[in-house]
């Protein structure tokens, strides 16, 4: 199979999904209303609630949800063969992720931009909300702690990325001022920002920067992690227009340019996919394809973290309700295209099957390193980019997206603490600075309390896939209950949520046995907590859904909302 055909089939199917399926979902199922007054206008405060141009908001949403996960997951999952990974990414993007992301923005916007956790209390009940928020907190804890480790590792491995990664923050601050204070043309600002960012990427290999080997008692890994959390804490407290929006927007443009370069190199060089379509000779210890494929690839097909971003920050910046389609569904398409690029780089970026097998010698191998190595080979062969420059470009792409996810993730974790403060009447916890300190503190406690070197967040990472997909299924469940209450068709959300809950539950049970066999009682306990939470929330939502269906049947004459 030539990679060109893989690319054209994948991108063509996703484009069809956006132009046809998303139009149907948003107009006929969600029934978006251009006259609806969104929370960004109704509750505008200039900090979190800010009416935003849909292109800028798309950049924020897309880069916040993308992170490194749509690269890591697909680039690991190809160990089962490229066909299963390709099909799940393409069909997951069209029928799962797009509906999930747009639905979460729509549902939140219709309920004063409440987070999906708080929304559960209104739509399902307080017990479901309390349990659901525990799952949400665990997902955010994993994302923030682990992405800090990923970023630190890449900055250490590729010091040529240091200048462009940190310089992008300065560029974003300037862009925010030019757009919102100087009212400059978005096109002009975009061009200036992209030129500045790629200028730094070009300079990076000539001025590689590394931290001193030891900063006091800390290693460079520990120092980077602490610096990243200090930055993320500051970013989460600043008004969204000042740093979060412009940083995410310019990163979104940068990613699409990077994807154009990578896909262009594929067209020019026409590499063959050397990985098997279905790998019948997987390394010993590789888990079964079903259900693990559907939790290994989360972002890029469907991800519960997207629902947190959609209902946590994106819904607070939605200018007009019809923007839900472009921001939410097209944001999922953008991430799907990134996952597709990761599959191509990790399967067609190697000269021979033997070279590929040398990377994929055990389950969990590949990931970011396979994407960067394979992608750099394709860029070098296709458009003649120097290998070091290609690696820098792809590393910056990975790190910037992981960084924007951290920015948003820490802000969302702050919201969770503030919501808990509101629920339990803890006044000081409802304020942003203390809530931010609690968010940072919990992440650092995990990172340094379990492992000591700052990589402790990796301890619970094996649970991320299942917990994240569980969150996606539960988010779809809440949206489904809301649709039933509005007397709208529910099958477009019910079918994917049933599939996800089945696969996630099977995954949790398989992991539970694995942790038990290994005697890993910490992960066994965490897995059991997540599994019990999933069952309880599912029962609560199912009960609410059944009651509403009976109420609708008893009163069939009521007009559809």
Coordinates of C-alpha atoms in Angstrom, one line a residue:
X1 CA 0.0 0.0 0.0
X2 CA 1.4 3.4 -1.0
X3 CA 1.0 6.0 1.7
X4 CA -0.6 8.5 -0.8
X5 CA -3.7 6.3 -1.1
X6 CA -3.9 6.0 2.7
X7 CA -3.7 9.7 3.0
X8 CA -6.3 10.5 0.3
X9 CA -8.8 7.9 1.7
X10 CA -8.5 9.1 5.2
X11 CA -8.7 12.9 4.5
X12 CA -11.4 12.4 1.9
X13 CA -13.6 10.5 4.3
X14 CA -13.1 13.0 7.1
X15 CA -13.9 15.9 4.7
X16 CA -17.1 14.1 3.7
X17 CA -18.0 13.7 7.4
X18 CA -17.6 17.4 8.0
X19 CA -19.5 18.7 5.0
X20 CA -22.3 16.2 5.2
X21 CA -22.7 14.4 8.5
X22 CA -21.8 17.4 10.8
X23 CA -24.3 19.6 8.9
X24 CA -27.0 17.0 9.6
X25 CA -26.1 16.6 13.3
X26 CA -25.8 20.3 14.1
X27 CA -28.9 21.4 12.1
X28 CA -31.3 18.5 12.7
X29 CA -30.3 17.0 16.0
X30 CA -28.7 19.9 18.0
X31 CA -30.7 22.5 16.1
X32 CA -28.2 25.3 16.6
X33 CA -29.8 28.7 16.7
X34 CA -28.0 31.8 15.3
X35 CA -30.3 34.0 17.5
X36 CA -29.4 32.1 20.8
X37 CA -27.6 34.4 23.2
X38 CA -24.5 32.4 24.2
X39 CA -22.9 32.6 27.7
X40 CA -19.9 34.4 26.3
X41 CA -22.3 37.4 25.7
X42 CA -24.6 36.9 28.6
X43 CA -21.9 36.4 31.2
X44 CA -19.0 38.3 29.6
X45 CA -16.3 39.2 32.1
X46 CA -13.2 39.7 29.9
X47 CA -11.3 36.8 31.7
X48 CA -13.1 33.5 31.1
X49 CA -16.2 34.6 29.2
X50 CA -15.1 36.3 26.1
X51 CA -17.0 36.3 22.7
X52 CA -14.4 35.0 20.2
X53 CA -14.0 34.9 16.5
X54 CA -14.7 31.3 15.4
X55 CA -11.3 30.9 13.7
X56 CA -9.5 32.0 16.8
X57 CA -11.7 29.8 19.0
X58 CA -11.2 26.9 16.7
X59 CA -7.4 27.3 17.2
X60 CA -7.9 27.4 20.9
X61 CA -10.2 24.3 21.0
X62 CA -8.2 22.3 18.5
X63 CA -4.8 22.8 20.0
X64 CA -6.2 22.3 23.6
X65 CA -7.7 18.9 22.7
X66 CA -4.9 17.8 20.4
X67 CA -1.8 17.6 22.6
X68 CA 0.6 14.8 22.1
X69 CA -2.1 12.0 22.5
X70 CA -3.3 11.9 18.9
X71 CA 0.4 11.2 18.0
X72 CA 1.3 8.8 20.8
X73 CA -1.8 6.6 20.7
X74 CA -1.9 5.9 16.9
X75 CA 1.9 5.5 16.7
X76 CA 1.7 2.8 19.4
X77 CA -1.5 1.1 18.1
X78 CA 0.0 0.3 14.6
X79 CA 1.7 -2.6 16.3
X80 CA -1.6 -4.5 15.5
X81 CA -1.3 -3.4 11.9
X82 CA -2.1 -0.2 10.1
X83 CA -5.6 -1.2 9.0
X84 CA -7.2 -1.4 12.5
X85 CA -5.6 1.9 13.5
X86 CA -6.6 3.6 10.2
X87 CA -10.3 2.5 10.4
X88 CA -10.7 3.5 14.0
X89 CA -9.2 6.9 13.5
X90 CA -11.3 7.7 10.4
X91 CA -14.7 6.3 11.5
X92 CA -14.1 7.4 15.1
X93 CA -13.5 11.0 13.9
X94 CA -16.6 11.1 11.8
X95 CA -19.2 9.3 13.9
X96 CA -17.7 9.6 17.5
X97 CA -15.4 12.5 18.1
X98 CA -17.1 15.1 16.0
X99 CA -20.5 14.4 17.5
X100 CA -19.0 14.2 21.0
X101 CA -17.1 17.5 20.8
X102 CA -19.8 19.5 19.1
X103 CA -22.4 18.0 21.4
X104 CA -20.5 18.9 24.5
X105 CA -20.0 22.5 23.4
X106 CA -23.7 22.8 22.5
X107 CA -25.0 21.2 25.7
X108 CA -22.7 23.4 27.9
X109 CA -23.6 26.6 26.0
X110 CA -27.3 25.8 26.4
X111 CA -26.7 25.5 30.2
X112 CA -24.8 28.7 31.0
X113 CA -21.4 27.2 30.0
X114 CA -21.4 24.7 32.9
X115 CA -18.8 22.0 32.8
X116 CA -19.9 18.5 31.8
X117 CA -19.5 17.5 35.5
X118 CA -21.7 20.3 36.8
X119 CA -24.1 19.7 33.9
X120 CA -24.6 16.1 35.0
X121 CA -26.1 17.4 38.3
X122 CA -28.7 19.4 36.5
X123 CA -29.6 16.8 33.9
X124 CA -29.1 13.5 35.8
X125 CA -28.7 14.2 39.5
X126 CA -26.3 15.2 42.2
X127 CA -25.1 11.7 43.0
X128 CA -24.1 11.2 39.4
X129 CA -22.4 14.6 39.4
X130 CA -20.3 13.8 42.5
X131 CA -19.1 10.5 41.1
X132 CA -18.5 11.9 37.6
X133 CA -16.3 14.8 38.9
X134 CA -14.0 12.2 40.5
X135 CA -13.4 10.6 37.1
X136 CA -12.9 14.1 35.6
X137 CA -10.4 15.0 38.2
X138 CA -8.4 11.8 37.6
X139 CA -8.3 12.4 33.9
X140 CA -7.1 16.0 34.3
X141 CA -4.5 14.9 36.9
X142 CA -3.1 12.3 34.5
X143 CA -3.0 14.7 31.5
X144 CA -1.3 17.5 33.3
X145 CA 1.2 15.4 35.2
X146 CA 2.1 13.2 32.2
X147 CA 2.3 15.9 29.6
X148 CA 4.7 17.8 31.7
X149 CA 6.9 14.7 31.7
X150 CA 6.6 14.3 27.9
X151 CA 7.5 18.0 27.3
X152 CA 10.5 17.8 29.7
X153 CA 11.7 14.7 28.0
X154 CA 11.5 16.1 24.5
X155 CA 13.3 19.4 25.5
X156 CA 16.1 17.3 27.0
X157 CA 16.3 15.0 24.0
X158 CA 16.0 17.8 21.4
X159 CA 17.6 21.0 22.8
X160 CA 17.2 22.6 19.4
X161 CA 13.5 22.9 20.2
X162 CA 14.0 25.0 23.4
X163 CA 14.1 28.4 21.6
X164 CA 10.9 27.9 19.5
X165 CA 9.0 26.3 22.3
X166 CA 9.5 29.1 24.8
X167 CA 9.6 31.8 22.2
X168 CA 6.1 30.8 21.1
X169 CA 4.8 32.1 24.4
X170 CA 6.3 35.6 23.7
X171 CA 4.8 35.5 20.2
X172 CA 1.4 34.6 21.6
X173 CA 1.5 37.5 24.1
X174 CA 2.3 40.0 21.3
X175 CA -0.5 38.5 19.1
X176 CA -3.0 38.9 21.9
X177 CA -2.2 42.5 22.3
X178 CA -2.3 43.2 18.5
X179 CA -5.7 41.5 18.1
X180 CA -7.6 42.8 21.1
X181 CA -5.8 46.0 22.0
X182 CA -4.7 47.3 18.6
X183 CA -7.5 45.7 16.5
X184 CA -5.1 44.7 13.8
X185 CA -6.2 42.5 10.9
X186 CA -6.3 38.9 11.9
X187 CA -4.7 37.9 8.5
X188 CA -1.8 40.2 9.0
X189 CA -1.3 39.2 12.6
X190 CA -1.4 35.5 11.6
X191 CA 1.3 36.0 8.9
X192 CA 3.5 37.8 11.3
X193 CA 3.0 35.2 14.0
X194 CA 3.7 32.2 11.7
X195 CA 6.8 33.9 10.2
X196 CA 8.1 34.6 13.8
X197 CA 7.4 31.0 14.9
X198 CA 9.0 29.3 11.9
X199 CA 11.9 31.7 12.1
X200 CA 12.6 30.4 15.6
X201 CA 12.2 26.8 14.4
X202 CA 14.9 27.6 11.8
X203 CA 17.2 29.2 14.3
X204 CA 16.7 26.4 16.9
X205 CA 19.2 23.9 15.5
X206 CA 21.9 26.5 15.3
X207 CA 21.3 27.6 19.0
X208 CA 20.4 24.5 20.9
X209 CA 19.8 25.3 24.6
X210 CA 20.0 22.9 27.5
X211 CA 19.7 23.5 31.2
X212 CA 22.8 23.0 33.3
X213 CA 23.2 19.4 34.3
X214 CA 22.0 20.1 37.8
X215 CA 20.2 23.2 39.1
X216 CA 20.9 23.0 42.8
X217 CA 19.6 19.6 44.1
X218 CA 17.3 19.2 41.0
X219 CA 18.0 17.3 37.8
X220 CA 17.2 19.0 34.5
X221 CA 14.1 16.8 34.2
X222 CA 12.8 18.0 37.5
X223 CA 13.7 21.6 36.8
X224 CA 11.8 21.6 33.4
X225 CA 8.7 20.1 35.1
X226 CA 8.6 22.7 37.8
X227 CA 9.2 25.5 35.2
X228 CA 6.4 24.1 33.1
X229 CA 3.9 24.1 36.0
X230 CA 4.9 27.6 37.1
X231 CA 4.2 28.8 33.5
X232 CA 0.9 26.8 33.3
X233 CA -0.3 28.3 36.6
X234 CA 0.4 31.8 35.4
X235 CA -1.3 31.1 32.1
X236 CA -4.4 29.6 33.7
X237 CA -4.9 32.8 35.7
X238 CA -4.4 35.3 32.8
X239 CA -7.5 36.4 30.8
X240 CA -8.0 33.9 27.9
X241 CA -7.5 36.6 25.3
X242 CA -4.1 37.5 26.6
X243 CA -2.2 34.2 26.2
X244 CA -4.4 31.1 25.9
X245 CA -6.4 32.1 22.8
X246 CA -3.5 33.6 20.7
X247 CA -1.1 30.8 21.8
X248 CA -3.6 28.1 20.8
X249 CA -4.6 29.9 17.6
X250 CA -1.0 30.4 16.3
X251 CA -0.2 26.8 17.3
X252 CA -3.2 25.6 15.3
X253 CA -2.0 27.5 12.2
X254 CA 1.5 26.1 12.8
X255 CA 0.2 22.5 13.0
X256 CA -1.7 22.8 9.7
X257 CA 1.4 24.2 8.0
X258 CA 3.3 21.3 9.5
X259 CA 0.7 18.8 8.3
X260 CA 0.7 20.4 4.8
X261 CA 4.5 20.0 4.7
X262 CA 4.3 16.4 5.9
X263 CA 1.4 15.4 3.6
X264 CA 3.1 17.3 0.7
X265 CA 6.3 15.3 1.3
X266 CA 4.2 12.1 1.2
X267 CA 2.8 13.1 -2.2
X268 CA 6.2 14.0 -3.6
X269 CA 8.1 11.0 -2.2
X270 CA 5.2 8.4 -2.3
X271 CA 6.6 6.2 0.4
X272 CA 5.3 2.6 0.8
X273 CA 3.7 1.5 4.0
X274 CA 6.2 -1.1 5.3
X275 CA 4.2 -2.1 8.4
X276 CA 1.8 -5.1 7.9
X277 CA -1.9 -4.4 7.3
X278 CA -2.7 -6.8 10.1
X279 CA 0.2 -7.8 12.3
X280 CA -0.2 -11.6 12.9
X281 CA 3.3 -11.8 14.5
X282 CA 2.9 -9.3 17.4
X283 CA 5.6 -9.3 20.1
X284 CA 5.1 -11.5 23.1
X285 CA 3.0 -9.7 25.8
X286 CA 1.0 -7.6 23.4
X287 CA -2.6 -7.4 24.6
X288 CA -5.5 -8.3 22.4
X289 CA -6.6 -6.0 19.6
X290 CA -10.2 -5.9 21.0
X291 CA -10.8 -3.9 23.2
X292 CA -7.3 -2.4 23.7
X293 CA -7.2 -0.7 20.3
X294 CA -10.2 1.5 21.2
X295 CA -8.5 2.8 24.4
X296 CA -4.9 3.0 23.0
X297 CA -6.2 5.4 20.4
X298 CA -8.3 7.9 22.2
X299 CA -7.5 11.4 21.0
X300 CA -7.7 11.1 17.2
X301 CA -10.8 9.0 17.3
X302 CA -12.7 10.1 20.4
X303 CA -11.5 11.4 23.8
X304 CA -13.3 12.3 27.0
X305 CA -10.8 15.1 27.6
X306 CA -12.3 16.9 24.6
X307 CA -15.6 17.1 26.5
X308 CA -13.8 18.8 29.4
X309 CA -12.3 21.4 27.1
X310 CA -15.6 21.8 25.1
X311 CA -17.6 22.4 28.2
X312 CA -14.9 24.0 30.3
X313 CA -13.3 26.7 28.2
X314 CA -14.6 26.6 24.6
X315 CA -18.3 27.1 25.5
X316 CA -17.4 30.2 27.5
X317 CA -16.0 31.8 24.4
X318 CA -18.6 30.8 21.8
X319 CA -19.7 33.8 19.9
X320 CA -22.7 32.3 18.0
X321 CA -24.2 28.9 18.5
X322 CA -23.8 27.8 14.8
X323 CA -20.0 28.1 15.4
X324 CA -20.4 24.8 17.3
X325 CA -20.1 22.9 14.0
X326 CA -16.8 24.6 12.9
X327 CA -15.2 24.8 16.3
X328 CA -16.3 21.4 17.7
X329 CA -16.7 19.0 14.7
X330 CA -14.0 20.5 12.5
X331 CA -11.7 20.6 15.5
X332 CA -12.2 16.8 15.8
X333 CA -11.4 16.5 12.0
X334 CA -8.2 18.5 12.6
X335 CA -7.2 16.1 15.3
X336 CA -8.1 13.1 13.1
X337 CA -5.9 14.4 10.4
X338 CA -3.0 14.6 12.9
X339 CA -3.7 11.0 14.0
X340 CA -3.7 10.0 10.4
X341 CA -0.3 11.7 9.9
X342 CA 1.0 9.8 12.9
X343 CA -0.1 6.5 11.4
X344 CA 1.6 7.3 8.1
X345 CA 4.8 8.5 9.7
X346 CA 5.0 5.4 12.0
X347 CA 4.3 2.9 9.2
X348 CA 5.7 4.5 6.0
X349 CA 8.6 6.5 7.5
X350 CA 10.9 3.5 7.6
X351 CA 12.9 1.9 4.8
X352 CA 12.1 -1.7 5.5
X353 CA 9.9 -4.0 7.5
X354 CA 12.9 -5.0 9.6
X355 CA 13.6 -1.3 10.4
X356 CA 10.0 -1.0 11.6
X357 CA 10.1 -4.2 13.6
X358 CA 13.3 -2.9 15.4
X359 CA 11.2 -0.1 16.8
X360 CA 8.1 -2.1 17.5
X361 CA 9.8 -4.9 19.4
X362 CA 7.3 -4.8 22.3
X363 CA 4.0 -3.3 23.1
X364 CA 4.2 0.4 24.1
X365 CA 7.1 1.1 21.8
X366 CA 6.9 3.7 19.0
X367 CA 4.9 6.7 20.1
X368 CA 6.5 10.1 19.8
X369 CA 9.9 8.8 18.8
X370 CA 8.4 6.8 15.9
X371 CA 6.5 9.8 14.7
X372 CA 9.5 12.1 14.8
X373 CA 11.9 9.6 13.3
X374 CA 9.5 8.4 10.6
X375 CA 8.1 11.9 9.9
X376 CA 11.6 13.4 9.6
X377 CA 12.6 10.6 7.1
X378 CA 9.5 11.5 4.9
X379 CA 10.2 15.2 5.1
X380 CA 13.9 14.7 4.1
X381 CA 13.0 12.4 1.2
X382 CA 10.0 14.5 0.0
X383 CA 11.1 18.1 0.3
X384 CA 14.7 17.8 1.2
X385 CA 14.6 19.2 4.7
X386 CA 17.7 18.6 6.7
X387 CA 17.1 15.7 9.2
X388 CA 17.9 17.9 12.3
X389 CA 15.6 20.7 11.1
X390 CA 12.9 18.1 10.3
X391 CA 13.2 16.6 13.8
X392 CA 13.1 20.1 15.4
X393 CA 10.0 21.0 13.4
X394 CA 8.2 17.8 14.5
X395 CA 9.4 18.0 18.1
X396 CA 8.2 21.6 18.3
X397 CA 4.8 20.5 16.9
X398 CA 4.5 17.8 19.6
X399 CA 5.8 19.9 22.5
X400 CA 3.7 23.0 21.6
X401 CA 0.5 20.9 21.5
X402 CA 1.3 19.1 24.7
X403 CA 2.0 22.6 26.2
X404 CA -1.3 24.1 25.1
X405 CA -3.1 21.0 26.5
X406 CA -1.4 21.6 29.8
X407 CA -2.4 25.3 29.8
X408 CA -6.1 24.4 29.3
X409 CA -5.9 21.3 31.5
X410 CA -4.6 23.2 34.5
X411 CA -7.3 25.9 34.0
X412 CA -9.9 23.1 33.9
X413 CA -8.5 21.5 37.0
X414 CA -8.8 24.9 38.7
X415 CA -12.5 25.1 37.6
X416 CA -13.0 21.6 39.2
X417 CA -11.7 22.9 42.6
X418 CA -13.8 26.0 42.3
X419 CA -16.9 23.9 41.5
X420 CA -16.2 21.8 44.6
X421 CA -15.8 24.9 46.6
X422 CA -19.2 26.1 45.3
X423 CA -20.9 22.7 45.9
X424 CA -19.6 22.3 49.5
X425 CA -19.7 26.0 50.4
X426 CA -15.9 26.4 50.8
X427 CA -15.5 30.1 50.2
X428 CA -11.7 30.3 49.7
X429 CA -11.7 27.4 47.3
X430 CA -14.0 29.3 45.0
X431 CA -11.3 31.9 44.3
X432 CA -9.0 31.4 41.3
X433 CA -5.5 31.7 43.0
X434 CA -6.1 29.2 45.8
X435 CA -7.8 26.8 43.4
X436 CA -4.9 27.1 41.0
X437 CA -2.4 26.3 43.8
X438 CA -4.4 23.2 44.6
X439 CA -4.4 22.1 41.0
X440 CA -0.6 22.6 40.6
X441 CA 0.0 21.1 44.0
X442 CA -1.9 17.9 43.2
X443 CA 0.0 17.5 39.9
X444 CA 3.4 18.0 41.6
X445 CA 2.4 15.7 44.4
X446 CA 1.8 13.0 41.9
X447 CA 4.9 13.8 39.8
X448 CA 7.3 14.0 42.7
X449 CA 5.6 11.9 45.4
X450 CA 5.5 8.8 43.2
X451 CA 8.9 8.3 41.6
X452 CA 10.8 11.3 43.1
X453 CA 12.4 12.3 39.8
X454 CA 9.3 14.2 38.6
X455 CA 8.1 11.3 36.3
X456 CA 5.7 9.9 38.9
X457 CA 2.8 10.9 36.7
X458 CA 3.7 8.0 34.5
X459 CA 2.7 5.7 37.4
X460 CA -1.0 6.0 36.7
X461 CA -0.7 6.6 32.9
X462 CA -1.7 3.0 32.1
X463 CA -5.1 3.9 33.3
X464 CA -5.4 7.0 31.1
X465 CA -6.8 5.2 28.0
X466 CA -9.6 3.5 29.8
X467 CA -10.5 6.3 32.1
X468 CA -10.4 8.8 29.2
X469 CA -12.7 6.7 27.0
X470 CA -15.0 6.1 30.0
X471 CA -15.3 9.9 30.3
X472 CA -16.2 10.2 26.6
X473 CA -18.9 7.5 27.0
X474 CA -20.4 9.2 30.1
X475 CA -20.3 12.6 28.3
X476 CA -22.3 11.1 25.4
X477 CA -24.6 9.6 28.0
X478 CA -25.4 13.1 29.5
X479 CA -25.9 14.6 26.0
X480 CA -28.2 11.7 25.2
X481 CA -30.4 12.3 28.3
X482 CA -30.5 16.0 27.3
X483 CA -31.6 15.1 23.8
X484 CA -34.4 12.8 25.1
X485 CA -35.6 15.6 27.4
X486 CA -35.8 17.9 24.3
X487 CA -37.6 15.1 22.4
X488 CA -34.8 14.9 19.8
X489 CA -33.5 11.7 18.1
X490 CA -31.0 10.0 20.5
X491 CA -29.5 7.2 18.3
X492 CA -26.7 9.4 16.9
X493 CA -25.2 9.7 20.4
X494 CA -26.6 6.5 22.0
X495 CA -24.9 4.1 19.5
X496 CA -21.3 5.4 20.0
X497 CA -21.7 5.7 23.8
X498 CA -22.9 2.0 24.1
X499 CA -19.9 0.9 22.0
X500 CA -17.5 3.0 24.1
X501 CA -18.9 1.8 27.5
X502 CA -18.6 -1.8 26.4
X503 CA -15.1 -1.5 25.2
X504 CA -14.0 0.6 28.2
X505 CA -15.5 -1.8 30.7
X506 CA -13.8 -4.7 29.0
X507 CA -10.5 -2.8 29.0
X508 CA -10.9 -2.0 32.7
X509 CA -11.5 -5.6 33.6
X510 CA -8.5 -6.8 31.5
X511 CA -6.3 -4.2 33.2
X512 CA -7.7 -5.2 36.6
X513 CA -6.6 -8.8 36.1
X514 CA -3.2 -7.7 34.8
X515 CA -2.6 -5.4 37.9
X516 CA -3.8 -8.2 40.2
X517 CA -1.4 -10.8 38.5
X518 CA 1.5 -8.3 38.8
X519 CA 0.6 -7.5 42.4
X520 CA 0.4 -3.8 41.6
X521 CA -2.1 -2.9 44.3
X522 CA -2.0 0.8 43.7
X523 CA -3.1 0.6 40.1
X524 CA -5.5 -2.3 41.0
X525 CA -7.2 0.0 43.5
X526 CA -7.3 2.9 41.1
X527 CA -8.7 0.7 38.4
X528 CA -11.4 -0.6 40.7
X529 CA -12.4 2.9 41.7
X530 CA -12.7 4.0 38.1
X531 CA -14.7 0.8 37.3
X532 CA -17.1 1.3 40.2
X533 CA -17.5 5.0 39.3
X534 CA -18.3 4.0 35.7
X535 CA -21.0 1.5 36.8
X536 CA -22.6 3.9 39.3
X537 CA -22.7 6.9 36.8
X538 CA -24.0 4.6 34.1
X539 CA -26.8 3.3 36.3
X540 CA -27.7 6.9 37.4
X541 CA -27.8 8.1 33.8
X542 CA -29.7 5.0 32.6
X543 CA -32.3 5.6 35.3
X544 CA -32.7 9.2 34.2
X545 CA -32.9 8.2 30.6
X546 CA -35.6 5.5 31.3
X547 CA -37.7 7.9 33.3
X548 CA -37.6 10.5 30.6
X549 CA -38.5 8.1 27.9
X550 CA -41.5 7.0 30.0
X551 CA -42.5 10.6 30.5
X552 CA -42.2 11.3 26.8
X553 CA -44.4 8.2 26.0
X554 CA -47.0 9.3 28.6
X555 CA -47.2 12.7 27.1
X556 CA -46.7 12.2 23.3
X557 CA -48.6 15.4 22.4
X558 CA -45.9 17.7 23.8
X559 CA -44.1 19.7 21.1
X560 CA -40.6 18.8 20.3
X561 CA -38.1 21.4 21.8

